[in-house]
Amino acid sequence: MSLNMLTPEFIIDRDRDRCIDCKVCVSQCANLAHIFDEEEQRVVSDNSKCVACHRCVSMCPAGALSIRKFPLDFKANANWSADAIREIYRQAETGGVLLAAMGTGKAYPVYWDHMLLNASQVTNPSIDPLREPMELKTFLGRKPDSLRGELGPQLELEIPVMLSAMSFGSISLNACKSLAMAASGAGTMCNTGEGGLHTELAGYGANTIVQVASGRFGVDAAYLRAGAAIEIKIGQGAKPGIGGHLPGEKVGEEVSATRMIPLGTDAISPAPHHDIYSIEDLRQLIYSLKEATEYSKPVSVKIAAVHNVAAICSGIARAGADIIAIDGFRGGTGAAPLRIRDNVGIPVELALAAVDTRLREEGIRNSVSLVCGGSIRNSADIIKAVALGADAVYIATSALIAMGCHMCQKCYTGKCNWGIATQDPNLTKRLNPDIASARILNLLRAWTHEMKEMLGGMGINAIESLRGNRLMLRGIGLNDSELRTLGIKAAGE
Amino acid sequence: MLQKEGVIRIPSGCAIAGIINRKKKTFSGDSIITSISLMHDRSNGLGGGFAAYGIYPGQKELYAIHIFFDSHEARMSTEKYLGRYFDIESGEMMPTRKSAVIKQAPLIWRYFAGPKEAALEAEEFSFEDEDNFKSIPDADAEGAREKEFVVRRVMHINSSLPGAFVASCGKNMGAFKAVGYPEDVGEFYMLDKYRGYLWTAHGRFPTNTPGWWGGAHPFTLLDMSVVHNGEISSYDANRRYLEMFGYKCTLQTDTEAITYILDLITRKHGLPLSTAMAAMAAPFWDEISRMPDEMRDSARKIRIIYGSALVNGPFSIILGCEKGMFALNDRIKLRSLIAAEKGDYVYAASEESAIRAVCNTPERVWSPRGGELLSAGYEEADHDTENETVNVSRYIENGLVNINAGIQDRGVDMHIETNADYAGRSNNFLKYNRNSKRVMAGTNAGLKRESERDTEVRAV
Ligand code: SF4
Ligand code: SF4
């Protein structure tokens, strides 16, 4: 037996006074951290298998369980953190690329938390959303400069929030269904990701953005026509420049049919689109998709926020995109190489501000709508994004958390105990789309109230008057170049 | 050190007033001074001003350019610049009265000038092939060129020639403004000696500035002058939108932004004033959804395309221009604005008392609703000038008497009409009542007999 140098990350605390050995935890943990010891006739646990998803804690009828961080300390060293050491153990053992899921957990600055909102006092009145209409309706798509120009197809959203791309395959059909139901309930959009459109979801087309990614999975004429808009996925914030890989084990019958690939084969999305090696190629794809849908749907292009994002977006706008989705480097993922996730890309706040400024300088901001995503955690983040210049935001992780995700960040194992990031029928049945969609809708409703409250406080009663209204923001704890990029003043100025 | 306006943004409250004679009969500046001075308490002596139309009938073909100079050097260099582009017919120091209260006056000059033909010829206008200007009919191209030419020169002076500020540059009109109470400003400029057919006035209550002459209202561009009361919360959204179209918001005031929005939509995009107003105080989506089809489509399109031109937060404005006087409130009426009329005169002001001070027995006094355009055009106005394409206004369904908001094809002249008049011109009219949230549609049929008009309209 080879020596495993990895110590457990968590401790499963079982209160023996409370535990009734009912074995619920045994059946709930797909990681097999709970085992029933036949000899001893009692439940025991294996700390090393626990990923802290809290499923067993939530389900234990006796309230006997708790999960703690394993307290084992390495000798303190600011440079060699426990993570840095553990990652080396893992790679020394396997020789493989480290995988990670969800957004980076590194302590990079979160600029949302360094921006403060304004409110009216005396010189103009705040507006009470309980008494006065407060409008969040948002239209995404190309707008002409003048009323005499032609107004292209628009996506009409009741709130400036859309549910971001998550493919069937990376998440369960029940999870996809929950998202689609929530999108249609809230009058907004969900996004198929690169997983194709399952037949059971076809009915939600009016609230669906169908994605065309480098693997072209599930893309045919009917698919393009099925959605309200089409999104070309160039990149994703969690893994810019990297393709995707859905292992063959996850490509069961349903996934295989929806993605239009043989059963059990790996679904590999190449890093680039092999028909897009430059901006003019992108233009051709944009117009092919428009042709295929008779110019009736807006075409979005999603990119990861990278260093040169402003110039890239200017090119995308000029290539004919109607919407640009910018995904920040803190954005989530079902699986990404850890080093990529933690080190590549830039924060979406800076990217968004730079893009909005650039498009305005070039006088082409109206020709394209901006959507930003990548760790929007609450309604204040949305308001700040709109004030920086976004037309709308994409949320994904927040929606999953609303559905029950506990952020164990092990989505790539396929053993999601909450029935979300898994295809195992024993696990997926744990997620009830009626309940999960109601929870997402609750979240969106709560955020809607909060957004209206914040808008009213600023004396604004329509979201378009906040868009790009950077005077409503002040920076706190930011240096000059950050303030300059964000285009905001410091608090107190 | 307190910073000058334009370096920082200064919020302010205000009083506004306007009087027009719709037959272009001129009257002296006394009335407007009386009217605005009644609202003395609404300003704090840090800014007052007037716009007057019809005051230079002898030079009405020329641009009347009013300029503030900080020094003789500034005047010399500005005149040199002007001379390169304009044939200056005359230039003189603005006649003023000595005043104990108006202090620190800059050098105030006015010039009557027309663009030099050669300069106009040499100027490059890229707008023929730009979206922005595509819509301007060819016949109008000359006028459009000349106006753009003048605007560019004015923008250059205000942003790049230190110590010079153009207070107004329209034809047969002028702005007279200063740091001080409006009545004192009127006295200083001897406005009692001028006769005009449209006057607007402003008293300012800035919150934290020593006051700067250029920052006083009205703000003007070509023949357009805006006086404004309020502090808009959409300012930066509006500003950044306008900058895309080449405007430089150097003063950082709401009034400047509002004027540029009006200029963008009416002059650059060649659309009717009512469209600009419908963008600035757009109907709510809820209201739009209840409009009849065609109107709904236009309203929707205006909101989608001109979303960034929506002016949010409290404001009331009075606009003077070559088409007449117009007034508008924000869409939920967070600032006071009262209107009245008597004979050929139409009045607007922040307070009714300001109107009563000059018109004791108005035939009608009313308070325009939020977002409702008060439109008082000249009666002999050329009705074809506004090629109306949009039919948007919550305002046409406004009960039995209706101020025409430039909705029908007849341009923007003011027209008082009953619903029956309106219905007579249009097969279907719509009355919707904002408060009861009901939509009622009727046809001519129900409105045949005059005596039954009112009751019938109510009954449909
Ligand atoms: S992985 Fe989840 S279900 Fe399993 S023991 Fe840990 S917390 Fe409980
Ligand atoms: S989706 Fe499931 S596996 Fe992924 S982080 Fe959430 S709970 Fe864990």
PDB file of N, CA, C and O in Angstrom, chain B residues 2-60:
ATOM      1  N   LEU B   2     -13.023  76.718  -3.781  1.00  0.00           N
ATOM      2  CA  LEU B   2     -14.218  76.208  -4.448  1.00  0.00           C
ATOM      3  C   LEU B   2     -13.966  76.107  -5.946  1.00  0.00           C
ATOM      4  O   LEU B   2     -13.386  77.007  -6.551  1.00  0.00           O
ATOM      5  N   GLN B   3     -14.400  75.015  -6.481  1.00  0.00           N
ATOM      6  CA  GLN B   3     -14.134  74.823  -7.905  1.00  0.00           C
ATOM      7  C   GLN B   3     -15.231  75.422  -8.756  1.00  0.00           C
ATOM      8  O   GLN B   3     -16.395  75.470  -8.370  1.00  0.00           O
ATOM      9  N   LYS B   4     -14.831  75.863  -9.946  1.00  0.00           N
ATOM     10  CA  LYS B   4     -15.778  76.467 -10.876  1.00  0.00           C
ATOM     11  C   LYS B   4     -16.671  75.377 -11.468  1.00  0.00           C
ATOM     12  O   LYS B   4     -16.253  74.244 -11.655  1.00  0.00           O
ATOM     13  N   GLU B   5     -17.879  75.770 -11.762  1.00  0.00           N
ATOM     14  CA  GLU B   5     -18.811  74.843 -12.381  1.00  0.00           C
ATOM     15  C   GLU B   5     -18.200  74.292 -13.672  1.00  0.00           C
ATOM     16  O   GLU B   5     -17.582  75.014 -14.433  1.00  0.00           O
ATOM     17  N   GLY B   6     -18.398  73.028 -13.894  1.00  0.00           N
ATOM     18  CA  GLY B   6     -17.776  72.425 -15.063  1.00  0.00           C
ATOM     19  C   GLY B   6     -16.596  71.584 -14.621  1.00  0.00           C
ATOM     20  O   GLY B   6     -16.307  70.546 -15.185  1.00  0.00           O
ATOM     21  N   VAL B   7     -15.917  72.067 -13.584  1.00  0.00           N
ATOM     22  CA  VAL B   7     -14.862  71.247 -12.997  1.00  0.00           C
ATOM     23  C   VAL B   7     -15.521  70.252 -12.059  1.00  0.00           C
ATOM     24  O   VAL B   7     -15.152  69.101 -11.965  1.00  0.00           O
ATOM     25  N   ILE B   8     -16.536  70.739 -11.360  1.00  0.00           N
ATOM     26  CA  ILE B   8     -17.341  69.817 -10.572  1.00  0.00           C
ATOM     27  C   ILE B   8     -18.805  70.002 -10.924  1.00  0.00           C
ATOM     28  O   ILE B   8     -19.199  70.988 -11.550  1.00  0.00           O
ATOM     29  N   ARG B   9     -19.594  69.054 -10.477  1.00  0.00           N
ATOM     30  CA  ARG B   9     -21.013  69.089 -10.769  1.00  0.00           C
ATOM     31  C   ARG B   9     -21.745  69.638  -9.547  1.00  0.00           C
ATOM     32  O   ARG B   9     -21.541  69.187  -8.429  1.00  0.00           O
ATOM     33  N   ILE B  10     -22.574  70.641  -9.793  1.00  0.00           N
ATOM     34  CA  ILE B  10     -23.223  71.317  -8.678  1.00  0.00           C
ATOM     35  C   ILE B  10     -24.736  71.182  -8.773  1.00  0.00           C
ATOM     36  O   ILE B  10     -25.345  71.642  -9.732  1.00  0.00           O
ATOM     37  N   PRO B  11     -25.346  70.532  -7.801  1.00  0.00           N
ATOM     38  CA  PRO B  11     -26.796  70.418  -7.834  1.00  0.00           C
ATOM     39  C   PRO B  11     -27.444  71.739  -7.463  1.00  0.00           C
ATOM     40  O   PRO B  11     -26.893  72.507  -6.678  1.00  0.00           O
ATOM     41  N   SER B  12     -28.615  72.029  -8.020  1.00  0.00           N
ATOM     42  CA  SER B  12     -29.294  73.250  -7.613  1.00  0.00           C
ATOM     43  C   SER B  12     -30.801  73.146  -7.792  1.00  0.00           C
ATOM     44  O   SER B  12     -31.295  72.389  -8.601  1.00  0.00           O
ATOM     45  N   GLY B  13     -31.491  73.905  -7.002  1.00  0.00           N
ATOM     46  CA  GLY B  13     -32.938  74.010  -7.126  1.00  0.00           C
ATOM     47  C   GLY B  13     -33.252  75.333  -7.802  1.00  0.00           C
ATOM     48  O   GLY B  13     -32.364  76.118  -8.041  1.00  0.00           O
ATOM     49  N   CYS B  14     -34.510  75.610  -8.145  1.00  0.00           N
ATOM     50  CA  CYS B  14     -34.740  76.777  -8.964  1.00  0.00           C
ATOM     51  C   CYS B  14     -36.187  77.214  -9.080  1.00  0.00           C
ATOM     52  O   CYS B  14     -37.093  76.555  -8.627  1.00  0.00           O
ATOM     53  N   ALA B  15     -36.344  78.379  -9.736  1.00  0.00           N
ATOM     54  CA  ALA B  15     -37.657  78.849 -10.186  1.00  0.00           C
ATOM     55  C   ALA B  15     -37.569  79.094 -11.681  1.00  0.00           C
ATOM     56  O   ALA B  15     -36.538  79.554 -12.172  1.00  0.00           O
ATOM     57  N   ILE B  16     -38.658  78.796 -12.396  1.00  0.00           N
ATOM     58  CA  ILE B  16     -38.667  79.067 -13.830  1.00  0.00           C
ATOM     59  C   ILE B  16     -39.987  79.729 -14.225  1.00  0.00           C
ATOM     60  O   ILE B  16     -40.995  79.563 -13.536  1.00  0.00           O
ATOM     61  N   ALA B  17     -39.945  80.468 -15.306  1.00  0.00           N
ATOM     62  CA  ALA B  17     -41.166  81.090 -15.811  1.00  0.00           C
ATOM     63  C   ALA B  17     -41.018  81.328 -17.311  1.00  0.00           C
ATOM     64  O   ALA B  17     -39.898  81.422 -17.823  1.00  0.00           O
ATOM     65  N   GLY B  18     -42.135  81.391 -17.996  1.00  0.00           N
ATOM     66  CA  GLY B  18     -42.098  81.658 -19.427  1.00  0.00           C
ATOM     67  C   GLY B  18     -43.410  82.303 -19.881  1.00  0.00           C
ATOM     68  O   GLY B  18     -44.473  82.004 -19.328  1.00  0.00           O
ATOM     69  N   ILE B  19     -43.319  83.203 -20.829  1.00  0.00           N
ATOM     70  CA  ILE B  19     -44.518  83.847 -21.391  1.00  0.00           C
ATOM     71  C   ILE B  19     -44.352  83.916 -22.912  1.00  0.00           C
ATOM     72  O   ILE B  19     -43.285  84.290 -23.402  1.00  0.00           O
ATOM     73  N   ILE B  20     -45.384  83.557 -23.626  1.00  0.00           N
ATOM     74  CA  ILE B  20     -45.315  83.662 -25.084  1.00  0.00           C
ATOM     75  C   ILE B  20     -46.570  84.335 -25.619  1.00  0.00           C
ATOM     76  O   ILE B  20     -47.665  84.139 -25.083  1.00  0.00           O
ATOM     77  N   ASN B  21     -46.380  85.133 -26.631  1.00  0.00           N
ATOM     78  CA  ASN B  21     -47.524  85.601 -27.411  1.00  0.00           C
ATOM     79  C   ASN B  21     -47.508  84.822 -28.715  1.00  0.00           C
ATOM     80  O   ASN B  21     -46.567  84.925 -29.503  1.00  0.00           O
ATOM     81  N   ARG B  22     -48.545  84.033 -28.915  1.00  0.00           N
ATOM     82  CA  ARG B  22     -48.518  83.086 -30.014  1.00  0.00           C
ATOM     83  C   ARG B  22     -48.735  83.746 -31.369  1.00  0.00           C
ATOM     84  O   ARG B  22     -48.576  83.119 -32.405  1.00  0.00           O
ATOM     85  N   LYS B  23     -49.104  85.005 -31.364  1.00  0.00           N
ATOM     86  CA  LYS B  23     -49.217  85.724 -32.639  1.00  0.00           C
ATOM     87  C   LYS B  23     -47.968  86.547 -32.897  1.00  0.00           C
ATOM     88  O   LYS B  23     -47.931  87.392 -33.783  1.00  0.00           O
ATOM     89  N   LYS B  24     -46.945  86.325 -32.099  1.00  0.00           N
ATOM     90  CA  LYS B  24     -45.669  87.024 -32.230  1.00  0.00           C
ATOM     91  C   LYS B  24     -45.790  88.514 -32.015  1.00  0.00           C
ATOM     92  O   LYS B  24     -45.073  89.304 -32.622  1.00  0.00           O
ATOM     93  N   LYS B  25     -46.746  88.906 -31.211  1.00  0.00           N
ATOM     94  CA  LYS B  25     -46.840  90.307 -30.825  1.00  0.00           C
ATOM     95  C   LYS B  25     -45.807  90.510 -29.721  1.00  0.00           C
ATOM     96  O   LYS B  25     -45.733  89.742 -28.769  1.00  0.00           O
ATOM     97  N   THR B  26     -44.993  91.534 -29.871  1.00  0.00           N
ATOM     98  CA  THR B  26     -43.915  91.699 -28.893  1.00  0.00           C
ATOM     99  C   THR B  26     -44.384  92.481 -27.673  1.00  0.00           C
ATOM    100  O   THR B  26     -45.312  93.279 -27.748  1.00  0.00           O
ATOM    101  N   PHE B  27     -43.743  92.188 -26.567  1.00  0.00           N
ATOM    102  CA  PHE B  27     -44.013  92.922 -25.326  1.00  0.00           C
ATOM    103  C   PHE B  27     -42.706  93.051 -24.561  1.00  0.00           C
ATOM    104  O   PHE B  27     -41.761  92.297 -24.809  1.00  0.00           O
ATOM    105  N   SER B  28     -42.666  93.986 -23.636  1.00  0.00           N
ATOM    106  CA  SER B  28     -41.378  94.292 -23.010  1.00  0.00           C
ATOM    107  C   SER B  28     -41.013  93.238 -21.967  1.00  0.00           C
ATOM    108  O   SER B  28     -41.851  92.450 -21.529  1.00  0.00           O
ATOM    109  N   GLY B  29     -39.760  93.262 -21.557  1.00  0.00           N
ATOM    110  CA  GLY B  29     -39.267  92.291 -20.591  1.00  0.00           C
ATOM    111  C   GLY B  29     -39.802  92.508 -19.192  1.00  0.00           C
ATOM    112  O   GLY B  29     -39.566  91.701 -18.296  1.00  0.00           O
ATOM    113  N   ASP B  30     -40.549  93.587 -18.994  1.00  0.00           N
ATOM    114  CA  ASP B  30     -41.082  93.858 -17.653  1.00  0.00           C
ATOM    115  C   ASP B  30     -41.889  92.698 -17.082  1.00  0.00           C
ATOM    116  O   ASP B  30     -41.736  92.333 -15.923  1.00  0.00           O
ATOM    117  N   SER B  31     -42.743  92.138 -17.937  1.00  0.00           N
ATOM    118  CA  SER B  31     -43.653  91.101 -17.433  1.00  0.00           C
ATOM    119  C   SER B  31     -42.890  89.908 -16.890  1.00  0.00           C
ATOM    120  O   SER B  31     -43.192  89.405 -15.813  1.00  0.00           O
ATOM    121  N   ILE B  32     -41.924  89.484 -17.644  1.00  0.00           N
ATOM    122  CA  ILE B  32     -41.229  88.272 -17.206  1.00  0.00           C
ATOM    123  C   ILE B  32     -40.431  88.548 -15.930  1.00  0.00           C
ATOM    124  O   ILE B  32     -40.315  87.707 -15.048  1.00  0.00           O
ATOM    125  N   ILE B  33     -39.916  89.772 -15.815  1.00  0.00           N
ATOM    126  CA  ILE B  33     -39.181  90.124 -14.602  1.00  0.00           C
ATOM    127  C   ILE B  33     -40.135  90.107 -13.404  1.00  0.00           C
ATOM    128  O   ILE B  33     -39.836  89.547 -12.345  1.00  0.00           O
ATOM    129  N   THR B  34     -41.309  90.670 -13.609  1.00  0.00           N
ATOM    130  CA  THR B  34     -42.303  90.665 -12.534  1.00  0.00           C
ATOM    131  C   THR B  34     -42.652  89.235 -12.135  1.00  0.00           C
ATOM    132  O   THR B  34     -42.727  88.892 -10.959  1.00  0.00           O
ATOM    133  N   SER B  35     -42.858  88.436 -13.148  1.00  0.00           N
ATOM    134  CA  SER B  35     -43.264  87.058 -12.898  1.00  0.00           C
ATOM    135  C   SER B  35     -42.196  86.297 -12.110  1.00  0.00           C
ATOM    136  O   SER B  35     -42.486  85.699 -11.077  1.00  0.00           O
ATOM    137  N   ILE B  36     -40.972  86.357 -12.569  1.00  0.00           N
ATOM    138  CA  ILE B  36     -39.930  85.557 -11.915  1.00  0.00           C
ATOM    139  C   ILE B  36     -39.582  86.132 -10.540  1.00  0.00           C
ATOM    140  O   ILE B  36     -39.264  85.394  -9.615  1.00  0.00           O
ATOM    141  N   SER B  37     -39.713  87.441 -10.392  1.00  0.00           N
ATOM    142  CA  SER B  37     -39.287  88.035  -9.118  1.00  0.00           C
ATOM    143  C   SER B  37     -40.239  87.650  -7.995  1.00  0.00           C
ATOM    144  O   SER B  37     -39.884  87.673  -6.830  1.00  0.00           O
ATOM    145  N   LEU B  38     -41.465  87.274  -8.366  1.00  0.00           N
ATOM    146  CA  LEU B  38     -42.392  86.837  -7.328  1.00  0.00           C
ATOM    147  C   LEU B  38     -41.917  85.559  -6.648  1.00  0.00           C
ATOM    148  O   LEU B  38     -42.305  85.236  -5.532  1.00  0.00           O
ATOM    149  N   MET B  39     -41.078  84.826  -7.344  1.00  0.00           N
ATOM    150  CA  MET B  39     -40.579  83.559  -6.782  1.00  0.00           C
ATOM    151  C   MET B  39     -39.172  83.745  -6.210  1.00  0.00           C
ATOM    152  O   MET B  39     -38.368  82.835  -6.216  1.00  0.00           O
ATOM    153  N   HIS B  40     -38.934  84.955  -5.731  1.00  0.00           N
ATOM    154  CA  HIS B  40     -37.638  85.323  -5.169  1.00  0.00           C
ATOM    155  C   HIS B  40     -37.067  84.236  -4.242  1.00  0.00           C
ATOM    156  O   HIS B  40     -35.888  83.891  -4.302  1.00  0.00           O
ATOM    157  N   ASP B  41     -37.940  83.691  -3.410  1.00  0.00           N
ATOM    158  CA  ASP B  41     -37.494  82.714  -2.411  1.00  0.00           C
ATOM    159  C   ASP B  41     -36.989  81.420  -3.014  1.00  0.00           C
ATOM    160  O   ASP B  41     -36.340  80.622  -2.342  1.00  0.00           O
ATOM    161  N   ARG B  42     -37.323  81.197  -4.249  1.00  0.00           N
ATOM    162  CA  ARG B  42     -36.895  79.931  -4.858  1.00  0.00           C
ATOM    163  C   ARG B  42     -35.476  80.009  -5.408  1.00  0.00           C
ATOM    164  O   ARG B  42     -34.937  79.019  -5.873  1.00  0.00           O
ATOM    165  N   SER B  43     -34.905  81.206  -5.402  1.00  0.00           N
ATOM    166  CA  SER B  43     -33.508  81.294  -5.809  1.00  0.00           C
ATOM    167  C   SER B  43     -32.725  81.921  -4.665  1.00  0.00           C
ATOM    168  O   SER B  43     -33.301  82.458  -3.724  1.00  0.00           O
ATOM    169  N   ASN B  44     -31.411  81.856  -4.760  1.00  0.00           N
ATOM    170  CA  ASN B  44     -30.629  82.381  -3.642  1.00  0.00           C
ATOM    171  C   ASN B  44     -29.605  83.416  -4.077  1.00  0.00           C
ATOM    172  O   ASN B  44     -28.630  83.656  -3.386  1.00  0.00           O
ATOM    173  N   GLY B  45     -29.851  83.991  -5.226  1.00  0.00           N
ATOM    174  CA  GLY B  45     -28.966  85.079  -5.642  1.00  0.00           C
ATOM    175  C   GLY B  45     -27.696  84.609  -6.316  1.00  0.00           C
ATOM    176  O   GLY B  45     -26.821  85.388  -6.622  1.00  0.00           O
ATOM    177  N   LEU B  46     -27.609  83.326  -6.558  1.00  0.00           N
ATOM    178  CA  LEU B  46     -26.382  82.813  -7.171  1.00  0.00           C
ATOM    179  C   LEU B  46     -26.582  82.463  -8.640  1.00  0.00           C
ATOM    180  O   LEU B  46     -25.846  81.673  -9.206  1.00  0.00           O
ATOM    181  N   GLY B  47     -27.601  83.020  -9.242  1.00  0.00           N
ATOM    182  CA  GLY B  47     -27.773  82.791 -10.663  1.00  0.00           C
ATOM    183  C   GLY B  47     -29.170  83.173 -11.102  1.00  0.00           C
ATOM    184  O   GLY B  47     -30.155  82.788 -10.468  1.00  0.00           O
ATOM    185  N   GLY B  48     -29.257  83.973 -12.153  1.00  0.00           N
ATOM    186  CA  GLY B  48     -30.556  84.327 -12.700  1.00  0.00           C
ATOM    187  C   GLY B  48     -30.368  84.618 -14.171  1.00  0.00           C
ATOM    188  O   GLY B  48     -29.263  84.977 -14.598  1.00  0.00           O
ATOM    189  N   GLY B  49     -31.411  84.424 -14.953  1.00  0.00           N
ATOM    190  CA  GLY B  49     -31.219  84.716 -16.365  1.00  0.00           C
ATOM    191  C   GLY B  49     -32.514  84.665 -17.153  1.00  0.00           C
ATOM    192  O   GLY B  49     -33.554  84.219 -16.658  1.00  0.00           O
ATOM    193  N   PHE B  50     -32.414  85.153 -18.375  1.00  0.00           N
ATOM    194  CA  PHE B  50     -33.577  85.253 -19.255  1.00  0.00           C
ATOM    195  C   PHE B  50     -33.198  84.849 -20.669  1.00  0.00           C
ATOM    196  O   PHE B  50     -32.046  85.023 -21.077  1.00  0.00           O
ATOM    197  N   ALA B  51     -34.176  84.308 -21.376  1.00  0.00           N
ATOM    198  CA  ALA B  51     -34.011  84.152 -22.815  1.00  0.00           C
ATOM    199  C   ALA B  51     -35.122  84.968 -23.458  1.00  0.00           C
ATOM    200  O   ALA B  51     -36.255  84.954 -22.977  1.00  0.00           O
ATOM    201  N   ALA B  52     -34.785  85.691 -24.497  1.00  0.00           N
ATOM    202  CA  ALA B  52     -35.768  86.553 -25.134  1.00  0.00           C
ATOM    203  C   ALA B  52     -35.768  86.287 -26.633  1.00  0.00           C
ATOM    204  O   ALA B  52     -34.708  86.185 -27.252  1.00  0.00           O
ATOM    205  N   TYR B  53     -36.949  86.150 -27.195  1.00  0.00           N
ATOM    206  CA  TYR B  53     -37.084  85.867 -28.627  1.00  0.00           C
ATOM    207  C   TYR B  53     -37.795  87.008 -29.323  1.00  0.00           C
ATOM    208  O   TYR B  53     -38.736  87.578 -28.781  1.00  0.00           O
ATOM    209  N   GLY B  54     -37.334  87.314 -30.521  1.00  0.00           N
ATOM    210  CA  GLY B  54     -37.959  88.376 -31.300  1.00  0.00           C
ATOM    211  C   GLY B  54     -37.389  89.734 -30.960  1.00  0.00           C
ATOM    212  O   GLY B  54     -37.975  90.761 -31.306  1.00  0.00           O
ATOM    213  N   ILE B  55     -36.233  89.745 -30.265  1.00  0.00           N
ATOM    214  CA  ILE B  55     -35.697  91.024 -29.805  1.00  0.00           C
ATOM    215  C   ILE B  55     -34.794  91.704 -30.822  1.00  0.00           C
ATOM    216  O   ILE B  55     -34.457  92.866 -30.676  1.00  0.00           O
ATOM    217  N   TYR B  56     -34.373  90.963 -31.818  1.00  0.00           N
ATOM    218  CA  TYR B  56     -33.458  91.569 -32.806  1.00  0.00           C
ATOM    219  C   TYR B  56     -34.056  91.500 -34.206  1.00  0.00           C
ATOM    220  O   TYR B  56     -33.466  90.899 -35.119  1.00  0.00           O
ATOM    221  N   PRO B  57     -35.254  92.077 -34.409  1.00  0.00           N
ATOM    222  CA  PRO B  57     -35.913  91.913 -35.712  1.00  0.00           C
ATOM    223  C   PRO B  57     -35.080  92.465 -36.867  1.00  0.00           C
ATOM    224  O   PRO B  57     -35.121  91.943 -37.964  1.00  0.00           O
ATOM    225  N   GLY B  58     -34.289  93.514 -36.592  1.00  0.00           N
ATOM    226  CA  GLY B  58     -33.492  94.118 -37.655  1.00  0.00           C
ATOM    227  C   GLY B  58     -32.372  93.208 -38.132  1.00  0.00           C
ATOM    228  O   GLY B  58     -31.894  93.315 -39.253  1.00  0.00           O
ATOM    229  N   GLN B  59     -31.939  92.311 -37.270  1.00  0.00           N
ATOM    230  CA  GLN B  59     -30.811  91.440 -37.642  1.00  0.00           C
ATOM    231  C   GLN B  59     -31.230  89.978 -37.624  1.00  0.00           C
ATOM    232  O   GLN B  59     -30.436  89.106 -37.302  1.00  0.00           O
ATOM    233  N   LYS B  60     -32.482  89.731 -37.940  1.00  0.00           N
ATOM    234  CA  LYS B  60     -32.971  88.392 -37.671  1.00  0.00           C
ATOM    235  C   LYS B  60     -32.383  87.305 -38.582  1.00  0.00           C
ATOM    236  O   LYS B  60     -32.551  86.123 -38.325  1.00  0.00           O
TER     237      LYS B  60
END
